[in-house]
Amino acid sequence: MLDSIGLHYDVDPVFYWHHFDTSKVQNTKDPQKKTAFLPSKAISLELSHLAYEHASIMFVRSTEPADGPYTTLILLRHPRRCEASLLEFERPSCRIETSTADNLKRPIGSEQNLARRFIAILKSWDASKVEEANHSPLSFAYALAELLCAERMPRLRETGPLDRFRSEAFRGDRDFLRYSFEFEANLWDFALKMHRDSLERTLQSLRNFQLDATDGGSPDILVSLYKAVILDYETGLKIANDNLQAFYTIESRGISHRATVDALGVAEQSESVGQLTFLAFLFIPLSFVASLFGMNLQTLNSGSASIKSFITASIGTMITVVALLFVAPLLSRFAHALRRNLDGLRFRRRVLRKMAIITPIGAFWLFLYGLTHDPELFAPLVKELGIWVVLGLHEDWEEPEIITSRRTMPLSTFWEKRIIPIAEITKHRGWHETTFWQRWRDRRALTQAAPGPHRANE
């Protein structure tokens, strides 16, 4: 018995169970409702073919008389006039190939619905297949699951739609990226998740279904075929997950591409503004000089200004403008480098402040080095001197690498003479516990305690 209804009727499969011995379902619906039912034993198997086409298979055995034959009820629910489009992977060319019935070779999305194709498969069975199905109603479930899987796999393996989505995601059209990308991405996300979720539900239903529930023991051939269907669904689920992961990758790269396109647009606008500023800086003095040249020479000579002073002023103005055009980029780079170097000094100002108490001259040369060098060079120098480890990280002591074979800092002769004396101080453990004032007093005490030449003669 097979029935097919449209989803707009909103008929629940439990509706059919009210006529059978399913008291648990009836009590859930309405404990007080008394419905006439046939004393029977029912087993259900749910197969999902996408989210909008669902198959419910119920195996019903009458308990009066006991051990009666099973009746297989198959309920197919699907929407009427469902177009293929995006949810069907844009009308794939999948066909059901059989060797016994040519009328089954119909593409998905044709006028023949799933129920009619399944009925055609049942009509193509030979006598031995019918006899096997009479003894084991699970054959009907296997045939339907095989049909659903055969229609599902080709559309999952089709890569054309994802390739088209990839090409559209990386188009340079900003209007498309702005107005259409989110809508298309949401549709694809919804469609791919429908495929994956339906496969997961069907696979879970197949795994939980007991093969020996309908009869004392299913034939070995039927068991092996049923396991093959489960394996096909597992393969389809893997392909669906791969498609979904590929979609997420394309979507993220498309979003990054859109952000890059927008950033390039902003950069182009900034460059245009910079060019306009440059032209304004160039043509304002030229317009001033042109206005002076446009003055009446007789009027110019009648005043205190002369032609000679006018030409001299014009030439001086042009030379100043040209010089500024060449010098301005250099000054800009110098200001940028100075600002960057000051940021490096500001990051280690506390270390330099502590270093100034220990050795003011060394702190001065470190400050000057940081002011004239990039922070990427200043930071390793402070580390290799052992200053950052002690004053910045508050460690006990570390041997300065700048005076060992582990040295990596290249220094010129000028800076070599001024940096190495700092390492001579930091190479002693506990150097940070002294100050320049203490060291000066110690040296003075040693000088005064040493016997002079006149004391030695006495």
XYZ file of C-alpha atoms in Angstrom:
458
model
C 0.000 0.000 0.000
C 1.533 3.298 -1.076
C 0.127 6.793 -0.771
C 1.467 10.177 -1.824
C 0.188 13.506 -0.494
C 1.172 17.133 -0.790
C 2.766 18.931 2.120
C 0.214 21.711 2.047
C -2.301 19.290 3.590
C -0.023 19.067 6.652
C -0.909 15.437 7.383
C 1.156 13.929 10.183
C 2.209 10.259 9.804
C 0.762 9.674 13.288
C -2.651 10.201 11.695
C -2.385 6.769 10.092
C -1.259 5.175 13.325
C -4.554 5.910 15.053
C -6.032 2.861 13.351
C -3.427 0.501 14.761
C -2.434 -0.733 18.182
C -0.164 2.220 19.049
C -1.520 3.251 22.439
C 1.662 5.192 23.278
C 1.159 7.481 20.314
C -2.557 7.800 21.000
C -2.011 8.709 24.643
C 0.469 11.352 23.606
C -2.052 12.854 21.241
C -5.183 12.638 23.357
C -5.371 10.238 26.330
C -9.166 10.647 26.575
C -9.862 10.051 22.915
C -11.175 6.618 22.068
C -10.494 5.641 18.490
C -11.341 2.340 16.910
C -8.165 0.588 15.907
C -7.081 -2.758 14.609
C -5.157 -4.881 17.110
C -1.767 -4.923 15.451
C 1.971 -4.471 15.843
C 3.610 -1.635 13.877
C 7.255 -0.744 13.201
C 8.275 2.534 11.542
C 11.230 3.514 9.362
C 11.742 7.141 8.283
C 13.568 8.054 5.075
C 14.172 11.700 4.210
C 14.652 12.779 0.616
C 15.661 16.413 1.067
C 13.786 18.442 3.650
C 10.627 18.800 1.603
C 10.145 15.184 0.463
C 9.830 12.557 3.158
C 9.053 8.841 3.213
C 7.506 7.041 6.178
C 7.525 3.240 5.989
C 5.374 1.310 8.486
C 5.425 -2.453 8.788
C 2.124 -3.574 10.349
C 1.395 -7.129 11.466
C -2.064 -8.056 12.668
C -2.225 -9.784 16.050
C -5.513 -11.467 15.202
C -4.773 -14.085 14.092
C -1.352 -14.215 15.711
C 1.737 -14.166 13.521
C -0.146 -12.883 10.560
C 1.604 -11.440 7.499
C 3.032 -7.939 7.466
C 1.430 -5.066 5.601
C 3.859 -2.433 4.353
C 2.501 1.117 4.396
C 4.586 3.741 2.571
C 3.623 7.380 2.913
C 5.396 9.823 0.601
C 5.009 13.504 1.409
C 6.165 16.101 -1.083
C 5.163 19.616 -2.141
C 3.153 20.040 -5.271
C 4.695 21.888 -8.201
C 8.097 21.971 -6.547
C 10.548 23.497 -8.992
C 14.127 22.230 -9.040
C 16.248 25.439 -9.087
C 18.756 25.915 -6.306
C 17.537 23.305 -3.835
C 17.890 20.636 -6.507
C 21.370 21.828 -7.501
C 19.932 23.605 -10.528
C 18.211 20.732 -12.310
C 20.894 18.008 -12.380
C 20.844 15.461 -15.171
C 20.650 12.427 -12.883
C 18.789 9.450 -14.322
C 17.646 6.193 -12.755
C 19.323 3.458 -14.761
C 17.665 0.029 -14.820
C 17.978 -2.890 -17.174
C 14.350 -4.003 -17.119
C 12.252 -0.898 -17.592
C 13.146 1.805 -20.087
C 10.427 4.069 -18.743
C 12.459 4.488 -15.542
C 15.180 6.428 -17.346
C 13.739 9.794 -16.446
C 15.674 12.841 -15.288
C 15.023 14.215 -11.827
C 12.515 17.010 -11.929
C 10.413 15.473 -14.698
C 6.661 15.197 -14.525
C 6.858 11.682 -13.073
C 7.037 11.967 -9.285
C 8.862 9.756 -6.839
C 5.844 7.582 -6.069
C 5.309 6.654 -9.701
C 8.979 5.866 -10.192
C 8.920 3.631 -7.120
C 5.795 1.857 -8.384
C 7.540 1.309 -11.719
C 10.452 -0.308 -9.889
C 8.048 -2.626 -8.034
C 6.372 -3.593 -11.305
C 9.742 -4.495 -12.777
C 10.389 -7.167 -10.115
C 10.455 -10.765 -11.264
C 8.686 -13.656 -9.510
C 11.633 -14.499 -7.240
C 11.921 -10.889 -6.112
C 8.202 -10.769 -5.324
C 8.421 -14.035 -3.368
C 11.367 -12.658 -1.378
C 9.433 -9.470 -0.585
C 6.436 -11.499 0.596
C 8.624 -13.258 3.143
C 10.587 -10.162 4.145
C 8.782 -6.809 3.801
C 12.119 -5.116 4.423
C 12.705 -5.501 0.688
C 10.284 -2.633 0.076
C 12.251 -0.372 2.400
C 15.486 -1.403 0.702
C 14.096 -0.644 -2.748
C 12.862 2.795 -1.688
C 16.114 3.636 0.097
C 18.065 2.523 -2.967
C 15.919 4.760 -5.175
C 16.409 7.790 -2.932
C 20.152 7.202 -2.709
C 20.462 6.705 -6.476
C 18.805 10.068 -7.074
C 20.758 11.830 -4.354
C 24.348 10.841 -5.168
C 24.709 12.407 -8.648
C 23.423 15.782 -7.491
C 25.809 15.688 -4.525
C 28.757 14.902 -6.783
C 27.952 17.664 -9.247
C 30.518 20.472 -8.968
C 29.154 22.849 -11.601
C 26.914 24.892 -9.275
C 29.696 25.383 -6.722
C 32.052 26.429 -9.513
C 29.531 29.007 -10.701
C 29.086 30.263 -7.152
C 32.869 30.531 -6.828
C 33.129 32.559 -10.045
C 30.342 34.890 -8.918
C 31.862 35.290 -5.451
C 35.093 36.669 -6.929
C 33.609 38.980 -9.498
C 34.899 42.525 -9.449
C 31.442 44.051 -9.731
C 30.983 45.950 -6.491
C 27.230 46.291 -6.940
C 26.896 42.512 -7.240
C 29.073 41.956 -4.184
C 27.142 44.488 -2.191
C 23.550 43.549 -3.048
C 23.541 39.930 -4.235
C 26.322 38.042 -2.494
C 24.651 37.794 0.920
C 21.376 36.610 -0.608
C 23.031 33.948 -2.765
C 25.227 32.809 0.119
C 22.235 32.401 2.428
C 20.389 30.352 -0.201
C 23.358 28.067 -0.718
C 23.858 27.657 3.017
C 20.203 26.701 3.412
C 20.244 24.266 0.476
C 23.448 22.465 1.442
C 22.351 22.118 5.051
C 19.063 20.616 3.846
C 20.965 17.934 1.942
C 23.255 17.184 4.862
C 20.518 17.136 7.513
C 18.258 14.865 5.489
C 21.126 12.426 4.962
C 21.938 12.457 8.679
C 18.322 11.763 9.651
C 17.951 8.961 7.137
C 21.260 7.387 8.108
C 20.342 7.527 11.782
C 16.985 5.896 11.055
C 18.632 3.137 9.023
C 21.210 2.440 11.711
C 18.638 2.273 14.495
C 16.284 0.000 12.574
C 16.485 -3.656 13.585
C 16.919 -5.962 10.603
C 15.263 -8.868 12.359
C 12.306 -6.819 13.614
C 9.978 -7.784 10.777
C 10.684 -11.497 10.741
C 12.610 -14.099 12.661
C 15.770 -13.452 10.707
C 16.382 -11.627 7.451
C 18.131 -13.470 4.635
C 21.857 -12.937 4.366
C 21.490 -11.440 0.909
C 18.997 -8.854 2.159
C 21.223 -8.004 5.124
C 24.222 -7.444 2.864
C 22.167 -5.307 0.493
C 20.843 -3.244 3.385
C 24.370 -2.697 4.670
C 25.332 -1.570 1.174
C 22.561 1.052 1.289
C 23.871 2.299 4.640
C 27.366 2.521 3.157
C 25.998 4.527 0.214
C 24.294 6.951 2.585
C 27.494 7.316 4.614
C 29.347 8.154 1.400
C 26.660 10.674 0.486
C 26.878 12.265 3.930
C 30.645 12.637 3.552
C 30.197 14.282 0.153
C 27.533 16.614 1.587
C 29.850 17.658 4.418
C 32.660 18.242 1.920
C 30.345 20.382 -0.216
C 29.288 22.392 2.821
C 32.900 22.912 3.888
C 33.837 23.973 0.351
C 30.940 26.429 0.363
C 32.089 27.939 3.675
C 35.606 28.318 2.250
C 34.309 30.038 -0.874
C 32.031 32.256 1.206
C 34.840 33.401 3.517
C 37.159 34.051 0.579
C 34.388 35.937 -1.178
C 33.860 38.146 1.867
C 37.608 38.806 2.022
C 37.604 39.601 -1.686
C 34.753 42.036 -1.224
C 36.596 43.745 1.641
C 39.712 43.959 -0.533
C 37.739 45.503 -3.388
C 36.260 48.100 -1.031
C 39.701 48.838 0.419
C 41.117 49.299 -3.070
C 38.326 51.733 -3.827
C 39.155 53.782 -0.745
C 42.857 53.694 -1.661
C 42.078 54.904 -5.183
C 40.047 57.785 -3.786
C 42.852 58.695 -1.382
C 45.343 58.629 -4.230
C 43.106 60.910 -6.283
C 42.868 63.362 -3.383
C 46.656 63.283 -3.032
C 47.104 64.029 -6.730
C 44.681 66.936 -6.522
C 46.570 68.305 -3.517
C 49.847 68.030 -5.420
C 48.408 69.848 -8.424
C 46.991 72.568 -6.188
C 50.376 72.975 -4.488
C 51.969 73.323 -7.925
C 49.502 75.592 -9.703
C 48.778 78.118 -6.962
C 52.276 79.683 -7.194
C 52.135 79.438 -10.981
C 48.852 81.306 -11.048
C 50.390 83.961 -8.825
C 53.353 84.336 -11.198
C 51.029 84.401 -14.215
C 48.962 87.157 -12.641
C 52.126 89.201 -12.125
C 53.144 88.683 -15.750
C 49.710 89.809 -16.808
C 50.158 93.208 -15.213
C 50.740 96.185 -17.409
C 54.486 96.801 -17.656
C 53.942 100.565 -17.730
C 51.928 100.361 -14.512
C 54.632 98.179 -12.995
C 57.419 100.632 -13.937
C 55.499 103.598 -12.622
C 55.616 102.218 -9.067
C 58.400 101.340 -6.735
C 58.789 97.832 -8.200
C 60.917 97.294 -11.252
C 60.961 94.664 -13.981
C 64.217 93.278 -12.614
C 62.860 92.758 -9.118
C 59.692 91.218 -10.564
C 61.659 88.668 -12.635
C 63.909 87.894 -9.680
C 60.928 87.299 -7.408
C 59.250 85.072 -10.000
C 62.360 82.950 -10.537
C 62.863 82.653 -6.783
C 59.272 81.562 -6.330
C 59.568 78.880 -9.018
C 62.846 77.572 -7.586
C 61.301 77.408 -4.117
C 58.279 75.491 -5.417
C 60.410 72.984 -7.335
C 62.751 72.523 -4.363
C 59.819 71.882 -2.047
C 58.431 69.324 -4.483
C 61.654 67.326 -4.255
C 62.374 67.917 -0.585
C 58.835 67.286 0.710
C 58.930 63.455 0.186
C 62.303 63.269 1.923
C 61.019 65.317 4.835
C 57.909 63.134 5.016
C 59.962 59.919 5.152
C 62.278 61.446 7.750
C 59.334 62.516 9.900
C 57.768 59.053 9.603
C 61.028 57.342 10.582
C 61.523 59.743 13.493
C 57.983 59.093 14.726
C 58.536 55.332 14.489
C 61.847 55.565 16.352
C 60.243 57.667 19.074
C 57.583 54.991 19.485
C 60.350 52.428 20.039
C 61.947 54.670 22.672
C 58.611 55.322 24.327
C 58.033 51.586 24.677
C 61.312 51.240 26.629
C 61.342 54.579 28.410
C 61.215 52.931 31.848
C 64.277 50.836 31.051
C 66.155 53.927 29.841
C 65.103 55.839 32.959
C 66.505 53.111 35.207
C 69.606 52.897 33.026
C 70.208 56.634 33.422
C 70.566 56.149 37.188
C 73.113 53.377 36.684
C 75.132 54.945 33.857
C 73.995 58.301 32.426
C 76.500 58.220 29.558
C 75.413 54.720 28.512
C 71.740 55.718 28.693
C 72.497 58.776 26.547
C 74.154 56.677 23.831
C 71.302 54.176 23.954
C 68.795 57.006 23.594
C 70.722 58.425 20.643
C 70.941 54.976 19.034
C 67.205 54.429 19.447
C 66.488 57.878 18.030
C 68.489 57.216 14.857
C 67.681 53.527 14.321
C 64.563 51.495 13.680
C 62.876 49.842 16.708
C 63.541 46.467 15.077
C 67.273 47.173 15.574
C 67.007 48.947 18.913
C 65.041 46.175 20.656
C 67.587 43.381 19.881
C 70.430 45.655 21.016
C 68.822 46.244 24.415
C 68.218 42.494 24.704
C 71.758 41.446 23.749
C 73.216 43.925 26.222
C 71.317 42.108 28.972
C 69.500 45.295 29.943
C 65.974 44.246 28.961
C 66.180 40.940 30.825
C 67.169 42.621 34.099
C 65.416 45.998 34.007
C 62.434 45.022 31.841
C 61.686 41.438 32.858
C 63.138 41.704 36.381
C 65.316 38.623 36.017
C 68.425 38.183 38.146
C 71.100 38.369 35.459
C 71.946 37.267 31.962
C 75.314 37.410 30.268
C 75.293 40.039 27.504
C 75.395 38.279 24.150
C 76.981 41.250 22.410
C 80.417 40.351 23.805
C 80.061 36.604 23.159
C 80.006 34.386 20.097
C 76.181 34.487 20.118
C 76.170 38.097 19.006
C 73.855 38.882 16.095
C 73.796 42.705 16.151
C 75.873 44.383 13.423
C 77.394 47.646 14.684
C 79.466 50.261 12.946
C 82.829 51.343 14.339
C 81.287 54.491 15.808
C 78.630 52.597 17.743
C 81.004 49.743 18.583
C 83.164 52.087 20.658
C 80.157 53.444 22.550
C 78.057 50.313 23.070
C 80.747 47.864 24.214
C 81.534 49.905 27.399
C 77.901 49.388 28.422
C 78.379 45.609 28.089
C 81.454 45.874 30.330
C 79.106 47.101 33.073
C 76.256 44.620 32.481
C 78.524 41.563 32.324
C 78.845 41.572 36.125
C 76.113 40.015 38.207
C 74.273 42.586 40.323
C 75.181 45.541 38.083
C 71.656 46.931 38.359
C 71.983 47.272 42.132
C 74.626 50.020 41.853
C 74.468 53.627 40.660
C 76.942 55.844 38.883
C 77.286 57.875 42.105
C 78.307 54.773 44.094
C 80.813 53.704 41.480
C 82.274 57.223 41.379
C 82.681 57.246 45.173
C 84.288 53.793 45.109
C 86.804 54.898 42.485
C 87.573 58.075 44.439
C 88.098 56.087 47.648
C 90.470 53.738 45.870
C 92.402 56.679 44.445
C 92.746 58.335 47.825
C 93.745 55.077 49.542
C 96.486 54.309 47.028
C 99.990 55.558 48.276
C 101.356 58.427 46.259
C 105.009 58.874 45.177
C 105.838 61.324 48.015
C 104.424 58.900 50.625
C 106.488 56.053 49.274
C 109.703 58.101 49.675
C 108.911 58.785 53.306
